[in-house]
Coordinates of C-alpha atoms in Angstrom, one line a residue:
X133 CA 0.0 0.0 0.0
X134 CA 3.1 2.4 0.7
X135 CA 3.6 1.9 -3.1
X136 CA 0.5 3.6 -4.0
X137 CA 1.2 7.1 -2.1
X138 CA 4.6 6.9 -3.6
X139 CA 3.2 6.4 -7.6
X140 CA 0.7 9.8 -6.1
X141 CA 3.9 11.2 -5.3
X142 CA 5.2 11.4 -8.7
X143 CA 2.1 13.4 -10.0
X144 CA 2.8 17.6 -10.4
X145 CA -0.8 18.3 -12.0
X146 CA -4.1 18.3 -11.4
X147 CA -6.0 15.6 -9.4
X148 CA -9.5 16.9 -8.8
X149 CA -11.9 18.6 -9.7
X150 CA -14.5 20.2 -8.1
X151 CA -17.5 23.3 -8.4
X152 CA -16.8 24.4 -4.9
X153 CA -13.0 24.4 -4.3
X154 CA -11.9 25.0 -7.7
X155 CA -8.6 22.3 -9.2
X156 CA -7.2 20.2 -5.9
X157 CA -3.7 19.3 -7.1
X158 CA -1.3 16.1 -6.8
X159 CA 1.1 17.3 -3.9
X160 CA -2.1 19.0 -2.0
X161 CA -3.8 15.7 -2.2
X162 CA -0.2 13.7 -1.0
X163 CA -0.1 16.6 1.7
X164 CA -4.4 15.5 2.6
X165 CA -3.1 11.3 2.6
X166 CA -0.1 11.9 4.8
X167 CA -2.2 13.9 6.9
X168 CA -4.9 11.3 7.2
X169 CA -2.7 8.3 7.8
X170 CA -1.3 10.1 10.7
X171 CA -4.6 10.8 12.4
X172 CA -5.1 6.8 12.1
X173 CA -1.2 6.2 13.0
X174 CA -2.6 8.1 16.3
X175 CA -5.6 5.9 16.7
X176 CA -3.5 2.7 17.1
X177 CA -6.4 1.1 15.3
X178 CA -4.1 -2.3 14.2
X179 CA -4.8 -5.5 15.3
X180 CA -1.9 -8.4 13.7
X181 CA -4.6 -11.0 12.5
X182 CA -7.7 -8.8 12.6
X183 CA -9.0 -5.8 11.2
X184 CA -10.5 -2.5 12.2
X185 CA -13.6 -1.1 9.9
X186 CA -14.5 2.2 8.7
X187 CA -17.6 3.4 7.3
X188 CA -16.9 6.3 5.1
X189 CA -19.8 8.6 3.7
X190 CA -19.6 9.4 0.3
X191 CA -21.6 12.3 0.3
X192 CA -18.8 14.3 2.1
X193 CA -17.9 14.8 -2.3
X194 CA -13.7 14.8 -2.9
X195 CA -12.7 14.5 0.4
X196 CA -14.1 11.3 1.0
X197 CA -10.6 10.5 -1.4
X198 CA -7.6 11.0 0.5
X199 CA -9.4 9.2 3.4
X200 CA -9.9 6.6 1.5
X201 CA -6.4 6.1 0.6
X202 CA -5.4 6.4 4.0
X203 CA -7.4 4.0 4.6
X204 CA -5.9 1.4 1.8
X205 CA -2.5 2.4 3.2
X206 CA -3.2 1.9 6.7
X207 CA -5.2 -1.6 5.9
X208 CA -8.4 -0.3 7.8
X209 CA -11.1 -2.3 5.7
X210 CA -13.7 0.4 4.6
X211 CA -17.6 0.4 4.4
X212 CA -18.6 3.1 1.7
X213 CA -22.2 4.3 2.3
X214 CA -24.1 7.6 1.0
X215 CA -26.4 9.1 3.2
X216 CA -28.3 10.9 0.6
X217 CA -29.8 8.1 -1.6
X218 CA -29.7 4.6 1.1
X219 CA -30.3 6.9 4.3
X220 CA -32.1 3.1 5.7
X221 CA -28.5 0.7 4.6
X222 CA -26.4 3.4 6.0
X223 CA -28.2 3.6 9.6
X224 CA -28.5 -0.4 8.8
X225 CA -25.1 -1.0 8.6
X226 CA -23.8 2.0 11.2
X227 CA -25.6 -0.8 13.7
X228 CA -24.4 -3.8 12.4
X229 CA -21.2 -2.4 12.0
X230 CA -21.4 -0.8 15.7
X231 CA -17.4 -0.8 16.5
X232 CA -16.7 0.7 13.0
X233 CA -14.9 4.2 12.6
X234 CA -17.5 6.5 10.9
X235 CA -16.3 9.1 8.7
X236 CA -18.6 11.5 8.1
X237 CA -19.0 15.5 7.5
X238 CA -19.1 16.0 11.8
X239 CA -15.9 13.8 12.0
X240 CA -13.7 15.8 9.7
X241 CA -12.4 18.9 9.0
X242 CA -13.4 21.0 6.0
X243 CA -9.6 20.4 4.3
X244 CA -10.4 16.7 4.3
X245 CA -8.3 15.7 7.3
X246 CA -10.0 13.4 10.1
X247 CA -10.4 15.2 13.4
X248 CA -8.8 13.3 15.7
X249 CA -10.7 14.5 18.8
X250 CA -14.0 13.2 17.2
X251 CA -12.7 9.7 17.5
X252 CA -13.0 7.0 20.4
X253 CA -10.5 4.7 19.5
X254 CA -11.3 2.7 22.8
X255 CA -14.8 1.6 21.0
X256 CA -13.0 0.5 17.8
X257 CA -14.4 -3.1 17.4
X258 CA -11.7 -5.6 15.2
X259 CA -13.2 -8.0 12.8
X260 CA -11.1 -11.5 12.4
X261 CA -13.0 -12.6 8.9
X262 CA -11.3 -8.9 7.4
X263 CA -7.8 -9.5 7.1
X264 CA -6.7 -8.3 4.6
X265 CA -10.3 -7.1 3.6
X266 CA -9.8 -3.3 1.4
X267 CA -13.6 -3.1 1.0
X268 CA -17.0 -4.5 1.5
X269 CA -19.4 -3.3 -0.6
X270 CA -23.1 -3.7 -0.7
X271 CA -24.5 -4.6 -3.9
X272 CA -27.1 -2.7 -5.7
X273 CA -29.9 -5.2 -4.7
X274 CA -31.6 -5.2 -8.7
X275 CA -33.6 -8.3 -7.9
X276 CA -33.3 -8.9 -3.8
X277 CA -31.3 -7.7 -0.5
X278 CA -28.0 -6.3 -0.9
X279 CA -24.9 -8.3 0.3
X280 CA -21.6 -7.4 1.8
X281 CA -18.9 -8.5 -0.9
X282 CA -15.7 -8.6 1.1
X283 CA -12.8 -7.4 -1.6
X284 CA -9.2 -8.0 -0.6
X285 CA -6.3 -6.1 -1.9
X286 CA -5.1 -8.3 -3.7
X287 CA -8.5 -8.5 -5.4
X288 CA -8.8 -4.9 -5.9
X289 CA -4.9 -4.1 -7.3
X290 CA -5.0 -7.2 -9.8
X291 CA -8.2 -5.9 -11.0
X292 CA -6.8 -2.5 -11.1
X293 CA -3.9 -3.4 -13.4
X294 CA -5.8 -5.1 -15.7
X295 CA -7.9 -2.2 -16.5
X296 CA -4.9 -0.1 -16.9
X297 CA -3.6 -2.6 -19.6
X298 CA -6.1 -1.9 -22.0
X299 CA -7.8 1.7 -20.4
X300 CA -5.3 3.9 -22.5
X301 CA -5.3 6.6 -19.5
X302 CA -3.2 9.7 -20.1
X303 CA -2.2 12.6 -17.7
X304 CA -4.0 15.0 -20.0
X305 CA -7.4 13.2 -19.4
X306 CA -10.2 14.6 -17.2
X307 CA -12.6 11.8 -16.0
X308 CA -15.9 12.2 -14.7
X309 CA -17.1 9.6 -12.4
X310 CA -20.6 10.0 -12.1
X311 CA -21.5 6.4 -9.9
X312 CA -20.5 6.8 -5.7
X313 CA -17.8 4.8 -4.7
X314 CA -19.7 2.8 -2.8
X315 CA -19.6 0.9 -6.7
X316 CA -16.8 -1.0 -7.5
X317 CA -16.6 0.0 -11.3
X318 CA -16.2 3.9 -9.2
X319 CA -13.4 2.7 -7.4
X320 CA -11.5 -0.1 -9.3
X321 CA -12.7 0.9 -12.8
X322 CA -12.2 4.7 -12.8
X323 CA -10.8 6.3 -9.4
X324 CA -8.1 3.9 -8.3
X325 CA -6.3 3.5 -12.3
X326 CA -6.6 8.0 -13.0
X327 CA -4.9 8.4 -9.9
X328 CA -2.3 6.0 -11.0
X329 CA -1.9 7.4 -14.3
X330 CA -2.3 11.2 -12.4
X331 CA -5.4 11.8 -14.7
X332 CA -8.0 14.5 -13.4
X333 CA -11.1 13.3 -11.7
X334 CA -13.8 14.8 -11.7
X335 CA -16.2 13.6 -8.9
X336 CA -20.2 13.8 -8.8
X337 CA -20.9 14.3 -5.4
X338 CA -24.2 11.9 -4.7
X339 CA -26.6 14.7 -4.1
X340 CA -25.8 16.3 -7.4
X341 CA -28.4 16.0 -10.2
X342 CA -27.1 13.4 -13.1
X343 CA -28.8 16.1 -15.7
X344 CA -25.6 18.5 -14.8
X345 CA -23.1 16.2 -16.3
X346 CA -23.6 17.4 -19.9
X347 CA -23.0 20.6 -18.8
X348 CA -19.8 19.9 -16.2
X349 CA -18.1 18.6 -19.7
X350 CA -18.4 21.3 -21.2
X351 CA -17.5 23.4 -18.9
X352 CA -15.0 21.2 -17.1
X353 CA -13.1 20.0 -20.5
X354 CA -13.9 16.2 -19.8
X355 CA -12.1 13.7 -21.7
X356 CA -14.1 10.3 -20.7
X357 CA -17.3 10.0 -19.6
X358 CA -18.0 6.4 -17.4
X359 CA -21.5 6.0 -17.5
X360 CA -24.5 3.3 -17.4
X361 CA -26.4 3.2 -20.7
X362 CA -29.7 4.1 -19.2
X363 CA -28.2 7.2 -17.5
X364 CA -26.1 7.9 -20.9
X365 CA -29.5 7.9 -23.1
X366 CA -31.5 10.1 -20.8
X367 CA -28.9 12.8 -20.4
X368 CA -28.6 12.6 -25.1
X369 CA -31.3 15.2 -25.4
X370 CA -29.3 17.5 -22.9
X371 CA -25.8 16.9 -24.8
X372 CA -27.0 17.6 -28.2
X373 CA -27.0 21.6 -26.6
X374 CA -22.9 21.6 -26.3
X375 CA -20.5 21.5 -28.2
X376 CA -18.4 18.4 -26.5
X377 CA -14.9 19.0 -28.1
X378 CA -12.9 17.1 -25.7
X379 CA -14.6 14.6 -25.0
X380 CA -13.2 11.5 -26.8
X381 CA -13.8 8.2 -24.9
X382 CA -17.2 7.2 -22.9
X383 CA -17.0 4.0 -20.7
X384 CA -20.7 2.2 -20.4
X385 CA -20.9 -0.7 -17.7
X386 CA -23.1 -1.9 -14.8
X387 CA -26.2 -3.3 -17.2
X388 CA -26.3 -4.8 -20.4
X389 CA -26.2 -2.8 -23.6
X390 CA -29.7 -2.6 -26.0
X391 CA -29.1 -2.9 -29.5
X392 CA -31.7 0.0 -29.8
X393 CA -29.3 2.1 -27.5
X394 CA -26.3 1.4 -29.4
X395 CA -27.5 2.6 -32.1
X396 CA -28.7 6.2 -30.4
X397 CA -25.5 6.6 -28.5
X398 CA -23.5 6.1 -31.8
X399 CA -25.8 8.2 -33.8
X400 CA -25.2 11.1 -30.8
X401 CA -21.8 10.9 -30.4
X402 CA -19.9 9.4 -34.1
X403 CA -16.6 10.1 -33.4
X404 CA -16.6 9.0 -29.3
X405 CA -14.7 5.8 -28.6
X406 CA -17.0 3.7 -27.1
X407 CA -16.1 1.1 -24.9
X408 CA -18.4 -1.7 -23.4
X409 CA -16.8 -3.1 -20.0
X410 CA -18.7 -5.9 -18.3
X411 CA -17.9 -7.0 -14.4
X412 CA -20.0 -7.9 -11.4
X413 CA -18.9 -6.7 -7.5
X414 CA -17.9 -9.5 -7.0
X415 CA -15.1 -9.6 -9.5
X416 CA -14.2 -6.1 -7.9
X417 CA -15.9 -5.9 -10.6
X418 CA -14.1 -6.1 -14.3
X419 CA -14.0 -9.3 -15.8
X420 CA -13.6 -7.8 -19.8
X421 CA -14.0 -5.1 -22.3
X422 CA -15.1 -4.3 -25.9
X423 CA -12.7 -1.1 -26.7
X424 CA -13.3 -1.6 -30.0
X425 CA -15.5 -2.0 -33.1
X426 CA -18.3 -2.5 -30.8
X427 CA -20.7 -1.3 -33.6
X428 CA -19.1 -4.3 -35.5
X429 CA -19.8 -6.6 -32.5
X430 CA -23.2 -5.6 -31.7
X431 CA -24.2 -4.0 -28.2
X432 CA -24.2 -7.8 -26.5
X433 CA -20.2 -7.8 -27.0
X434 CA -18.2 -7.3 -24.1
X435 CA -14.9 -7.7 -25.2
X436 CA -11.8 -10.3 -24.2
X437 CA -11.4 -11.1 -20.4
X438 CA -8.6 -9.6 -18.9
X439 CA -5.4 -10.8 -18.7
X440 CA -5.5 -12.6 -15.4
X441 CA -9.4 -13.6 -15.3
X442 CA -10.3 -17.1 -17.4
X443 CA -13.8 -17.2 -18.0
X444 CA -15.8 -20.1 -19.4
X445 CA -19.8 -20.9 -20.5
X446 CA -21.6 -24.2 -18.6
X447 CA -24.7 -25.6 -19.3
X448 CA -26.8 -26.4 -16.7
X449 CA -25.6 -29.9 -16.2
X450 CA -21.9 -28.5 -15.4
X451 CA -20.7 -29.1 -18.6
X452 CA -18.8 -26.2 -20.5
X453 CA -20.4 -25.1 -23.8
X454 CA -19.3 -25.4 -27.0
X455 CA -17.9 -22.2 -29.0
X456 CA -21.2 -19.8 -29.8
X457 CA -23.1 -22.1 -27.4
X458 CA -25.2 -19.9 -24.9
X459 CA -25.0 -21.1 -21.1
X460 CA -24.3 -19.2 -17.6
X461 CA -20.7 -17.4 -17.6
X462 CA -18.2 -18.2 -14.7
X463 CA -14.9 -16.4 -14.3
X464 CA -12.1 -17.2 -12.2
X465 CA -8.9 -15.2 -11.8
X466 CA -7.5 -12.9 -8.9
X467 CA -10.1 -10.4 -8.9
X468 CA -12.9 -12.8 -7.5
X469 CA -14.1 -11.9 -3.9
X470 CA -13.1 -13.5 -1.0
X471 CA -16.7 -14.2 -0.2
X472 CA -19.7 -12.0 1.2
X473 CA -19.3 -10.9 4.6
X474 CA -20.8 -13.7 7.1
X475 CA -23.2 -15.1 4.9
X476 CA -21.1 -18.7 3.8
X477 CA -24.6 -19.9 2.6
X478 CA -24.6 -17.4 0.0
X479 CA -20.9 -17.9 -0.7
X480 CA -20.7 -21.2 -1.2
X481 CA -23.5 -21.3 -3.9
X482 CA -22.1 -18.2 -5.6
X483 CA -18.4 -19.6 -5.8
X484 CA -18.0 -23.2 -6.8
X485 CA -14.5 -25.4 -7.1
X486 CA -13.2 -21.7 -7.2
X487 CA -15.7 -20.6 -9.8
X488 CA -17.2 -17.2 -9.8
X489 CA -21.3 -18.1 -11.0
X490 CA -22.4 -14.9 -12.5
X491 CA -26.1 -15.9 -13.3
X492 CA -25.2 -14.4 -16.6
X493 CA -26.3 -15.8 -19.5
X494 CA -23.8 -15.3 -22.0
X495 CA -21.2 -17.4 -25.4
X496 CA -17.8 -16.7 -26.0
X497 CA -17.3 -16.6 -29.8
X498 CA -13.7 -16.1 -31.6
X499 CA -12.3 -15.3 -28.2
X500 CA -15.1 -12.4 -27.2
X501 CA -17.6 -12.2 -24.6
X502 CA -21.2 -11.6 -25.8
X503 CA -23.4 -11.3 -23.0
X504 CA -27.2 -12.0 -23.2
X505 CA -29.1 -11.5 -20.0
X506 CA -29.8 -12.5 -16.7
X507 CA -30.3 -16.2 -16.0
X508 CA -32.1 -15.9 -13.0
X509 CA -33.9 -13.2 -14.8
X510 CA -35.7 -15.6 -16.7
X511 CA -39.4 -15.7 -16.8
X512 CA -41.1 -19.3 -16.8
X513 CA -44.7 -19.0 -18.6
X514 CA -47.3 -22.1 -19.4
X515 CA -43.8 -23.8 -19.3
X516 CA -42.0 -21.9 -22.0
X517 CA -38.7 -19.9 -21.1
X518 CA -38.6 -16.0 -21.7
X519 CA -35.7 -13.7 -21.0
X520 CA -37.1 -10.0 -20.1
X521 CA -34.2 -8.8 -22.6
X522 CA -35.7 -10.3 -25.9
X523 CA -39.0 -8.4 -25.1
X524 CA -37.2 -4.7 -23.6
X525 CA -35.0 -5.1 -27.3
X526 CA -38.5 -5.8 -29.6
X527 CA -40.1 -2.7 -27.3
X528 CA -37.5 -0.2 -28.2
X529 CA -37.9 -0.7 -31.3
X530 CA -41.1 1.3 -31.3
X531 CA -40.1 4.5 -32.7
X532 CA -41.8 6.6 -29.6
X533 CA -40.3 4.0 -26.6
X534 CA -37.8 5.3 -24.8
X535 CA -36.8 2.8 -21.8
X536 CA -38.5 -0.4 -21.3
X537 CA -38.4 -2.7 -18.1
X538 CA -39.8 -6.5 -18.2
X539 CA -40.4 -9.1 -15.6
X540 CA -42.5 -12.2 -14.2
X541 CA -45.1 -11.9 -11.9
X542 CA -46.6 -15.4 -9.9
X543 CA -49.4 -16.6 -11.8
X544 CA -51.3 -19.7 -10.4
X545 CA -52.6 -20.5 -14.3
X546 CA -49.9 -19.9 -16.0
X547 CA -46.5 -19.9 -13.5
X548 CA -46.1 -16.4 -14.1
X549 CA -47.5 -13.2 -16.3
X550 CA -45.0 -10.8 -18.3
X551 CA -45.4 -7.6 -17.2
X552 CA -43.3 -4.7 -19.2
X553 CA -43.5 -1.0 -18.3
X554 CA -42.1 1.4 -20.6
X555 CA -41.6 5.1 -20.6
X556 CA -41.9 7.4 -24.0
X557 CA -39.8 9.1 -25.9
X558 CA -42.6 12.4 -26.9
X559 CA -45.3 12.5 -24.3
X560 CA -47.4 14.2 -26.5
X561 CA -47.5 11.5 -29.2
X562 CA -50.8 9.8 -28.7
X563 CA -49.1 5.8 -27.8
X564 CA -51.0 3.6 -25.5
X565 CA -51.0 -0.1 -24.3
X566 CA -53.2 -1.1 -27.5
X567 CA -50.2 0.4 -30.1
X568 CA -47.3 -1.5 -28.4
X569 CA -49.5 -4.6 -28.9
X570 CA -50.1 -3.4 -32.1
X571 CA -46.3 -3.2 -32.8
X572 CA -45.5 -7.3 -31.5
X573 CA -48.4 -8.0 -33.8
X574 CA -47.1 -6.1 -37.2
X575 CA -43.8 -7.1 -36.6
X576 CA -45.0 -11.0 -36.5
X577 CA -42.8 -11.7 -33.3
X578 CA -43.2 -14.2 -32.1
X579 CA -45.9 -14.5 -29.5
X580 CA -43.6 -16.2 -26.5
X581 CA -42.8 -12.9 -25.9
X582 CA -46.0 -10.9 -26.1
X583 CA -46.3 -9.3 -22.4
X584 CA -49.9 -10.2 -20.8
X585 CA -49.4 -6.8 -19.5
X586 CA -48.0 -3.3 -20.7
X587 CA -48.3 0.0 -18.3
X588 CA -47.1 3.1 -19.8
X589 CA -45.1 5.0 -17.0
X590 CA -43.7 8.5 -16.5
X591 CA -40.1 6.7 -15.4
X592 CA -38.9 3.3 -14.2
X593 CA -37.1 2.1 -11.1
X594 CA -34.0 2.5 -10.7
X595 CA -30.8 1.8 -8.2
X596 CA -28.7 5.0 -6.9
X597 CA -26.1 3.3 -9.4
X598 CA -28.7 4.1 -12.4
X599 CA -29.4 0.4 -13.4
X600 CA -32.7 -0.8 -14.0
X601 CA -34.1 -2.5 -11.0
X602 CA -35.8 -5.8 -11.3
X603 CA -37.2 -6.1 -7.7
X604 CA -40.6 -7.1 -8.6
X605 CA -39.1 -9.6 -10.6
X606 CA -41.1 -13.4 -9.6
X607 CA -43.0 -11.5 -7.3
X608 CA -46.6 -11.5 -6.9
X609 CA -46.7 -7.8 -8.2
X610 CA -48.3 -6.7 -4.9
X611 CA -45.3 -6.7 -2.5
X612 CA -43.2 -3.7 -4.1
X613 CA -40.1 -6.2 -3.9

């Protein structure tokens, strides 16, 4: 970890970015780190087998940074939460996590630095299943309760390197990270390899609108923009007002890719590099990358696995697919988790023979990853199987259909209903429940994947990450989950 604030060291430019306090250089950050790790020197919060937690509050913006890396250098394992958006998982996890340091805005000073005098070291619990623990972070929770996915640091720096070997950083770039860190892609994709590389970040705080960003690159002179495709599409209409000269590179992960969207994004922005990365948390989280020719590919291309990570498709007898064969992706490598944090039931059925199960339904053809859904996504109706993506693809197709979310409801007739909600494009273009059915009809789909339902919505759920959220998925459509 002393390695990392040494690379930092090297670094004479600009670090962050930020509305408030202006351009935060490289030495002034070093200056924040050393600072930091001192205050926890003081603390005395080592244990030799076990591990002291903090949980550190994103919302606190750019200064939640140099803590962190105090933090990473100090090997305190740390809890990212943000106030703002999960107010209930934050107080959830403050209590379960009741000997935890808690860095917040009334625990620090306004340069960033920890106050020392707000900190009762003699209540700092130590956790034995942490060592050598950098992170646990709590999974978005699309179709069910979040877990604790405990990443080491060996996890986190493999991963880390393998992004830089095919994430052509540069000094001269200016990122905008527009997840939290509490999401791995935040950290491990985007934060951790610019400030290797001594790129300049520049940080969404949590309570900042999304519909800014356009604007921030502009004004900022942003070179890559890491994004989910839902977020990317709804903020198009807002970046066809500027004139985006610097920006040459935009990074989509965190859901799967739409044909229909590829084709938008690529019509909006022709001369972007677009890259399609694909990862889970718990592969902390990249397992691959399309950085090219992903018009070529199509928008279920995810590129080659990294160097370190081996991936393979399995049917669901065990066996591994042949090549173009679809089944459930596993990976394997350095980067997989070292399990989620006191829940072995749930480990052992997500990590098998030292196996990574992603749930993803996915083929690897001439060496590339194409991904193709959710497995446990699937909807089971009058016995036949449907995956909500084939419908979500046929609905934006619909010239006036701008999002479109599908899943199973329990049926006792038929196993389960389709249900798909979609939002439109123009409000004011008279299209209702009996068009879209209209549109499976003239385009002679096939009638597996005609929804029993369609609701037209103003907006669709979504997690604080900006992925679609498939919690009513194989409920009874009463419950909310």
């Amino acid at each position: 970890m002393e390695k990392l604030l040494n690379i930092i060291k090297e670094h004479r430019g600009i670090c962050l970015i930020d509305e408030k306090d202006g351009e935060i250089s490289y030495p002034f950050l070093v200056n924040l780190v050393q600072e930091n790790v001192e205050v926890l020197s003081r603390c005395q919060l080592q244990s030799k087998h076990n591990q002291s937690v903090a949980i550190v509050d994103t919302t606190i913006g750019w200064r939640c940074i140099p803590i962190i890396l105090a933090l990473l250098i100090r090997k305190i394992t740390i809890i990212p939460v943000d106030s703002y958006h999960s107010p209930g998982q934050t107080n959830r996890l403050i209590k379960e996590f009741d000997g935890a340091l808690l860095i917040n805005s009334k625990s620090m000073g306004e340069a960033g630095v920890v106050d020392y005098e707000k900190i009762n070291s003699s209540a700092i619990d130590y956790f034995k299943e942490l060592e050598e623990v950098a992170f646990i972070l709590y999974t978005s929770g699309t179709t069910g309760n979040p877990k604790g996915v405990m990443l080491t640091y060996f996890n986190i720096w493999s991963n880390v390197q393998g992004i830089l070997e095919y994430f052509n950083l540069k000094k001269t770039d200016r990122i905008c990270i527009i997840r939290s860190l509490t999401n791995a892609s935040a950290i491990t994709g985007e934060l951790l390899p610019s400030i290797l590389t001594g790129s300049s970040i520049y940080l969404k705080n949590p309570m900042q609108s999304p519909l800014s960003i356009p604007r921030i690159i502009k004004q900022y002179s942003i070179s890559i923009l890491c994004t989910t495709p839902s977020v990317l599409m709804n903020l198009i209409p807002i970046f066809k007002r500027y004139n985006l000269n610097n920006l040459h590179s935009i990074v989509l992960s965190g859901e799967c890719l739409k044909n229909e969207q590829l084709l938008s994004i690529k019509a909006a922005f022709p001369e972007i590099k677009l890259m399609n990365s694909y990862g889970l948390t718990e592969a902390s989280p990249r397992v691959s990358c399309c950085i090219e020719n992903l018009h070529e590919y199509g928008a279920n291309c995810v590129g080659r696995p990294l160097s370190d990570v081996q991936v393979q498709v399995i049917k669901k007898d065990g066996y591994i697919c042949q090549e173009g064969e679809v089944g459930e992706l596993i990976v394997s490598g350095p980067n997989i988790m070292k399990g989620y944090f006191r829940n072995p039931y749930e480990t052992q059925n997500k990590i098998k023979k030292g196996w990574l199960h992603t749930s993803d339904k996915g083929m690897i053809k001439n060496g590339l990853i194409y991904i193709l859904g959710r497995s446990d996504e699937m909807i089971i109706r009058s016995g036949m199987n449907v995956f909500p993506s084939e419908i979500e693809n046929h609905l934006l197709c619909h010239p006036n259909v701008k999002e479109a979310l599908v899943f199973g409801v329990s049926d006792s007739k038929i196993g389960q209903k389709i249900i798909a909600w979609v939002v439109l494009k123009d409000k004011n273009i008279q299209t209702n429940r009996k068009d879209l059915y209209q549109h499976f009809i003239k385009s002679a789909s096939d009638a597996r994947i005609w929804p029993n339902i369609i609701e037209v919505k103003q907006d669709l759920p979504k997690t604080v990450t900006g992925k679609m959220s498939r919690r009513h998925e194989k409920g009874d459509g009463n419950d909310g989950r």
